[in-house]
Every structure is written in C-alpha cells, then in structure tokens.
CSV table of C-alpha atoms in Angstrom, one decimal:
chain,number,residue,atom,x,y,z
A,25,GLY,CA,127.2,79.6,52.2
A,26,ALA,CA,124.6,82.5,51.6
A,27,GLY,CA,125.0,85.5,53.3
A,28,VAL,CA,122.4,88.0,54.3
A,29,SER,CA,120.9,89.8,51.4
A,30,GLN,CA,119.3,93.4,51.0
A,31,SER,CA,117.7,95.2,48.4
A,32,PRO,CA,117.7,97.7,46.7
A,33,ARG,CA,120.9,97.9,46.6
A,34,TYR,CA,120.5,101.8,46.6
A,35,LYS,CA,117.8,104.0,46.3
A,36,VAL,CA,117.2,108.0,45.3
A,37,ALA,CA,113.5,108.7,46.4
A,38,LYS,CA,111.5,112.4,46.4
A,39,ARG,CA,110.9,113.8,48.4
A,40,GLY,CA,107.3,112.8,50.1
A,41,GLN,CA,107.2,109.8,48.6
A,42,ASP,CA,106.9,105.9,50.1
A,43,VAL,CA,109.7,103.5,50.6
A,44,ALA,CA,110.3,100.0,51.2
A,45,LEU,CA,113.3,98.0,51.7
A,46,ARG,CA,114.0,94.3,51.6
A,47,CYS,CA,116.1,91.6,53.7
A,48,ASP,CA,116.3,88.1,53.0
A,49,PRO,CA,118.2,86.7,56.3
A,50,ILE,CA,120.0,84.2,56.5
A,51,SER,CA,118.7,80.8,56.1
A,52,GLY,CA,117.0,79.2,59.9
A,53,HIS,CA,118.3,83.0,61.9
A,54,VAL,CA,115.6,83.2,64.0
A,55,SER,CA,116.9,87.2,64.9
A,56,LEU,CA,116.8,90.1,62.4
A,57,PHE,CA,117.4,93.5,63.0
A,58,TRP,CA,117.3,96.7,61.1
A,59,TYR,CA,120.3,99.9,61.8
A,60,GLN,CA,120.3,103.0,59.9
A,61,GLN,CA,123.7,104.5,59.8
A,62,ALA,CA,124.2,108.1,58.3
A,63,LEU,CA,127.7,109.4,56.8
A,64,GLY,CA,130.2,109.0,59.2
A,65,GLN,CA,128.3,107.9,62.9
A,66,GLY,CA,128.3,104.3,63.5
A,67,PRO,CA,124.9,102.2,62.8
A,68,GLU,CA,122.1,102.9,65.3
A,69,PHE,CA,118.8,100.8,66.3
A,70,LEU,CA,115.6,100.8,64.5
A,71,THR,CA,114.5,97.3,65.8
A,72,TYR,CA,114.1,94.1,66.7
A,73,PHE,CA,112.8,90.5,65.4
A,74,GLN,CA,112.7,87.3,66.8
A,75,ASN,CA,110.6,84.6,64.2
A,76,GLU,CA,107.8,86.9,63.4
A,77,ALA,CA,107.7,89.3,66.4
A,78,GLN,CA,108.5,92.0,66.6
A,79,LEU,CA,110.0,92.6,70.7
A,80,ASP,CA,111.8,95.6,69.8
A,81,LYS,CA,111.0,98.8,67.9
A,82,SER,CA,112.1,101.8,70.1
A,83,GLY,CA,114.8,103.0,67.7
A,84,LEU,CA,111.8,103.6,65.1
A,85,PRO,CA,112.7,107.5,64.5
A,86,SER,CA,109.0,108.5,63.8
A,87,ASP,CA,105.7,106.4,62.9
A,88,ARG,CA,106.4,107.0,59.4
A,89,PHE,CA,109.1,104.0,59.8
A,90,PHE,CA,106.7,100.4,60.2
A,91,ALA,CA,108.7,97.1,59.8
A,92,GLU,CA,107.6,93.8,59.5
A,93,ARG,CA,108.5,89.9,59.2
A,94,PRO,CA,105.1,88.1,58.5
A,95,GLU,CA,106.3,85.1,57.9
A,96,GLY,CA,110.0,84.8,60.6
A,97,SER,CA,111.8,85.0,57.5
A,98,VAL,CA,111.9,88.3,54.8
A,99,SER,CA,111.5,91.2,56.9
A,100,THR,CA,110.6,94.6,54.5
A,101,LEU,CA,111.2,97.9,56.3
A,102,LYS,CA,108.7,100.9,55.3
A,103,ILE,CA,109.3,104.4,55.3
A,104,GLN,CA,106.3,107.2,54.8
A,105,ARG,CA,106.6,110.5,52.9
A,106,THR,CA,109.8,110.3,52.9
A,107,GLN,CA,112.2,113.0,54.1
A,108,GLN,CA,115.4,114.6,53.6
A,109,GLU,CA,116.8,113.8,57.0
A,110,ASP,CA,115.7,109.8,55.8
A,111,SER,CA,118.6,109.6,53.7
A,112,ALA,CA,121.3,107.1,55.5
A,113,VAL,CA,122.4,103.3,54.8
A,114,TYR,CA,120.3,101.3,55.8
A,115,LEU,CA,121.2,97.9,57.1
A,116,CYS,CA,120.1,94.5,58.2
A,117,ALA,CA,121.2,92.2,60.2
A,118,SER,CA,120.6,88.2,61.3
A,119,SER,CA,121.6,85.9,64.2
A,120,PRO,CA,120.7,82.6,64.7
A,121,LYS,CA,119.3,82.3,68.3
A,122,GLY,CA,117.4,85.0,70.8
A,123,GLY,CA,119.9,86.6,73.3
A,124,ALA,CA,123.0,87.7,72.3
A,125,TYR,CA,124.5,86.2,69.5
A,126,GLU,CA,127.0,87.5,67.0
A,127,GLN,CA,125.3,89.6,64.0
A,128,TYR,CA,125.7,88.8,61.0
A,129,PHE,CA,125.5,92.1,58.2
A,130,GLY,CA,123.6,92.2,54.5
A,131,PRO,CA,125.4,94.8,52.8
A,132,GLY,CA,122.3,98.0,52.9
A,133,THR,CA,120.3,99.7,51.4
A,134,ARG,CA,121.7,103.0,50.6
A,135,LEU,CA,118.2,105.5,51.1
A,136,THR,CA,118.8,109.1,49.3
A,137,VAL,CA,116.1,111.5,49.0
A,138,THR,CA,115.5,114.4,47.0
B,4,LYS,CA,121.6,104.6,77.5
B,5,GLN,CA,124.8,102.7,76.1
B,6,GLU,CA,127.5,105.4,75.1
B,7,VAL,CA,130.4,104.1,73.2
B,8,THR,CA,133.3,105.9,72.2
B,9,GLN,CA,136.2,105.0,69.7
B,10,ILE,CA,139.5,106.6,69.7
B,11,PRO,CA,141.2,108.3,67.6
B,12,ALA,CA,138.2,109.4,65.0
B,13,ALA,CA,141.4,108.4,61.9
B,14,LEU,CA,144.7,106.2,61.9
B,15,SER,CA,147.2,106.5,59.6
B,16,VAL,CA,150.6,104.1,59.6
B,17,PRO,CA,152.6,102.9,57.7
B,18,GLU,CA,153.2,99.3,56.9
B,19,GLY,CA,154.2,96.7,59.4
B,20,GLU,CA,153.0,98.8,62.3
B,21,ASN,CA,151.0,97.1,65.0
B,22,LEU,CA,148.7,99.0,66.2
B,23,VAL,CA,145.7,99.6,69.1
B,24,LEU,CA,142.1,100.7,68.7
B,25,ASN,CA,140.3,102.0,71.5
B,26,CYS,CA,136.7,101.7,72.6
B,27,SER,CA,134.4,102.9,76.1
B,28,PHE,CA,130.9,102.2,76.7
B,29,THR,CA,129.3,103.8,79.9
B,30,ASP,CA,127.0,101.1,80.9
B,31,SER,CA,128.9,97.7,81.9
B,32,ALA,CA,126.2,95.4,82.4
B,33,ILE,CA,127.0,94.2,78.9
B,34,TYR,CA,126.4,90.1,77.1
B,35,ASN,CA,128.9,90.7,74.7
B,36,LEU,CA,131.5,93.1,72.6
B,37,GLN,CA,132.5,93.1,68.9
B,38,TRP,CA,134.7,94.2,66.2
B,39,PHE,CA,133.7,94.6,63.1
B,40,ARG,CA,135.0,96.6,59.5
B,41,GLN,CA,133.0,98.5,57.7
B,42,ASP,CA,134.5,98.9,54.0
B,43,PRO,CA,133.9,102.2,52.2
B,44,GLY,CA,130.0,101.1,50.2
B,45,LYS,CA,129.6,97.7,51.8
B,46,GLY,CA,128.1,96.2,55.3
B,47,LEU,CA,130.0,94.8,57.8
B,48,THR,CA,132.2,91.7,58.8
B,49,SER,CA,131.8,90.9,62.2
B,50,LEU,CA,136.2,90.9,63.5
B,51,LEU,CA,135.8,89.0,67.2
B,52,LEU,CA,133.3,88.1,69.7
B,53,ILE,CA,134.1,88.3,73.1
B,54,GLN,CA,131.2,86.9,75.3
B,55,SER,CA,131.0,89.5,79.2
B,56,SER,CA,132.8,86.4,80.6
B,57,GLN,CA,135.6,86.8,78.4
B,58,ARG,CA,139.0,89.1,78.7
B,59,GLU,CA,139.8,89.3,75.4
B,60,GLN,CA,139.4,86.7,71.8
B,61,THR,CA,142.6,86.0,68.9
B,62,SER,CA,141.9,85.8,65.6
B,63,GLY,CA,145.1,85.6,62.9
B,64,ARG,CA,146.8,89.2,63.7
B,65,LEU,CA,144.1,90.4,65.4
B,66,ASN,CA,143.5,90.0,69.5
B,67,ALA,CA,140.6,92.2,70.7
B,68,SER,CA,140.4,92.6,74.8
B,69,LEU,CA,137.5,93.1,77.0
B,70,ASP,CA,137.6,95.2,80.9
B,71,LYS,CA,134.3,95.0,81.0
B,72,SER,CA,135.1,96.8,85.2
B,73,SER,CA,136.5,100.0,83.6
B,74,GLY,CA,134.0,99.5,80.2
B,75,ARG,CA,136.8,99.1,78.1
B,76,SER,CA,137.6,97.3,75.0
B,77,THR,CA,141.2,97.4,72.4
B,78,LEU,CA,141.6,95.5,69.4
B,79,TYR,CA,145.2,95.1,68.5
B,80,ILE,CA,146.2,94.5,64.8
B,81,ALA,CA,149.8,92.7,64.4
B,82,ALA,CA,151.7,93.6,61.6
B,83,SER,CA,149.6,96.0,59.9
B,84,GLN,CA,148.5,95.2,56.3
B,85,PRO,CA,147.3,98.0,53.7
B,86,GLY,CA,144.6,95.5,52.9
B,87,ASP,CA,143.4,96.0,56.7
B,88,SER,CA,142.5,100.0,55.5
B,89,ALA,CA,138.6,100.0,56.6
B,90,THR,CA,136.7,101.9,59.2
B,91,TYR,CA,136.7,100.0,63.0
B,92,LEU,CA,133.8,99.4,64.6
B,93,CYS,CA,133.2,98.4,68.1
B,94,ALA,CA,129.7,97.2,69.2
B,95,VAL,CA,128.6,96.0,72.5
B,96,ASP,CA,125.1,94.2,72.8
B,97,ASN,CA,123.0,94.5,75.8
B,98,ASN,CA,120.8,91.3,74.3
B,99,ASN,CA,119.5,92.3,71.6
B,100,ASP,CA,120.2,96.1,72.2
B,101,MET,CA,123.7,96.3,70.4
B,102,ARG,CA,125.6,100.1,70.5
B,103,PHE,CA,128.0,101.0,67.5
B,104,GLY,CA,130.6,103.8,68.6
B,105,ALA,CA,131.3,106.3,65.3
B,106,GLY,CA,134.6,104.1,64.6
B,107,THR,CA,138.0,104.8,64.0
B,108,ARG,CA,139.0,105.3,60.5
B,109,LEU,CA,142.2,103.1,59.4
B,110,THR,CA,144.5,103.9,56.8
B,111,VAL,CA,147.9,101.6,56.3
B,112,LYS,CA,150.5,103.1,53.6
B,113,PRO,CA,152.7,100.9,51.8
C-alpha cells in the first residue's frame, strides 16, 4: 500500500521567497504531523492536525510558518520570506487515530535557502 | 520540557557483534516510546513501539526495553550486519507531542 508521500523532495529557494511543501498522508489516517530536522539533529515537532483541525502549532518557529489541512487529508506547510536558518529537512508523518499511536513518516523535503 | 538524550552519538562495530544503543528522557509521563531507523537522505522507518505500560518489544534481531521510572530505553541489536548501518533515533510521545533524540550513527563493518 502507499505510504506517506511528500513533494517536492528537494527545494532550493532564494532568501525572501515563499515556499509550499506538500504532504499526502496514508489514506484514512486521522492525525498528521510536521517536523523540522536540521543536519545532524533529530526531528523537532512543528505542528499537529487531527482531521482538518490544527490542534497544536506550538512548534512553529515564527509567524512566517503556516500549515493547513483543509479537507482533513493533504496538508501544506508554507514558509513565507524564507531565511537561511529555515534550511532543513521537513518531515511529515501520519497516524491512523488521534492520540499517541505509531507514526508513519514520509521521505521528507530538503529545503535549501541560498 | 521533555529532553531526550542518546548515547553514544556514533558507534562502529565489526559485523556479527551484539550491540546496545541507549536513550534517556527527563519526563517519565510518556504515552509511548518509539525507535526509528533513518538512512542517509531518507525518512524515518519505525522499528519498534513500546507503550508506556510495556517493558519491552521484540522484532527479529531487535529488542527494545523501557524503564519508564528511570527514564531509560535501550535498543539491542543481535548479530549485527552491514545492512544495519544507519542512524537510530529514539522518540518519546507525550500525547501527540513527540520529542526525538539526536540519534546514534551506527556503522557495521564487514
């Protein structure tokens, strides 16, 4: 069966550009998570959706970061006015239920801001 | 705030050795703990998930233990193989708030 997919896999943006990263979760999965992973570090939580509701956005580093999941399936993470410190791998994960269940990760989008 | 620490940061062993990776966390009020494998340039692959009420989980050559009261988990890999070379990440879940360690980078030499 299809796993979590993310697109694009690689994105190069000039400083100041806006970017949009897409996540397609496993079909039917209720929960969706976004993480940011800097080089040599573990992933850091950004935000969490249960269906279309964004229940936790405490990890978003600034108001330049915005995430949505309007129909409770596909999610988009948008970064406005990108800066060099935004360079990282952005990982998406989905889980079949709400609550603390096993998360299934996508391959990530590597964002490089020049 | 939950802090997750993994020791060692890197480990190199000859093929066939048994090895142990360590994970510690500061807040014992967790729902579960998950061990992941990450290959270079790839996403995370879940290896084992231990619910807070469990003490260990096994899958093939892998065994993970959890001591919630002391804030520790170990991942035991038996009879290591070159294909086991990867970064191993530990993550604790405080109900949809998952915190990761920085990982242990494992190299298994043929």
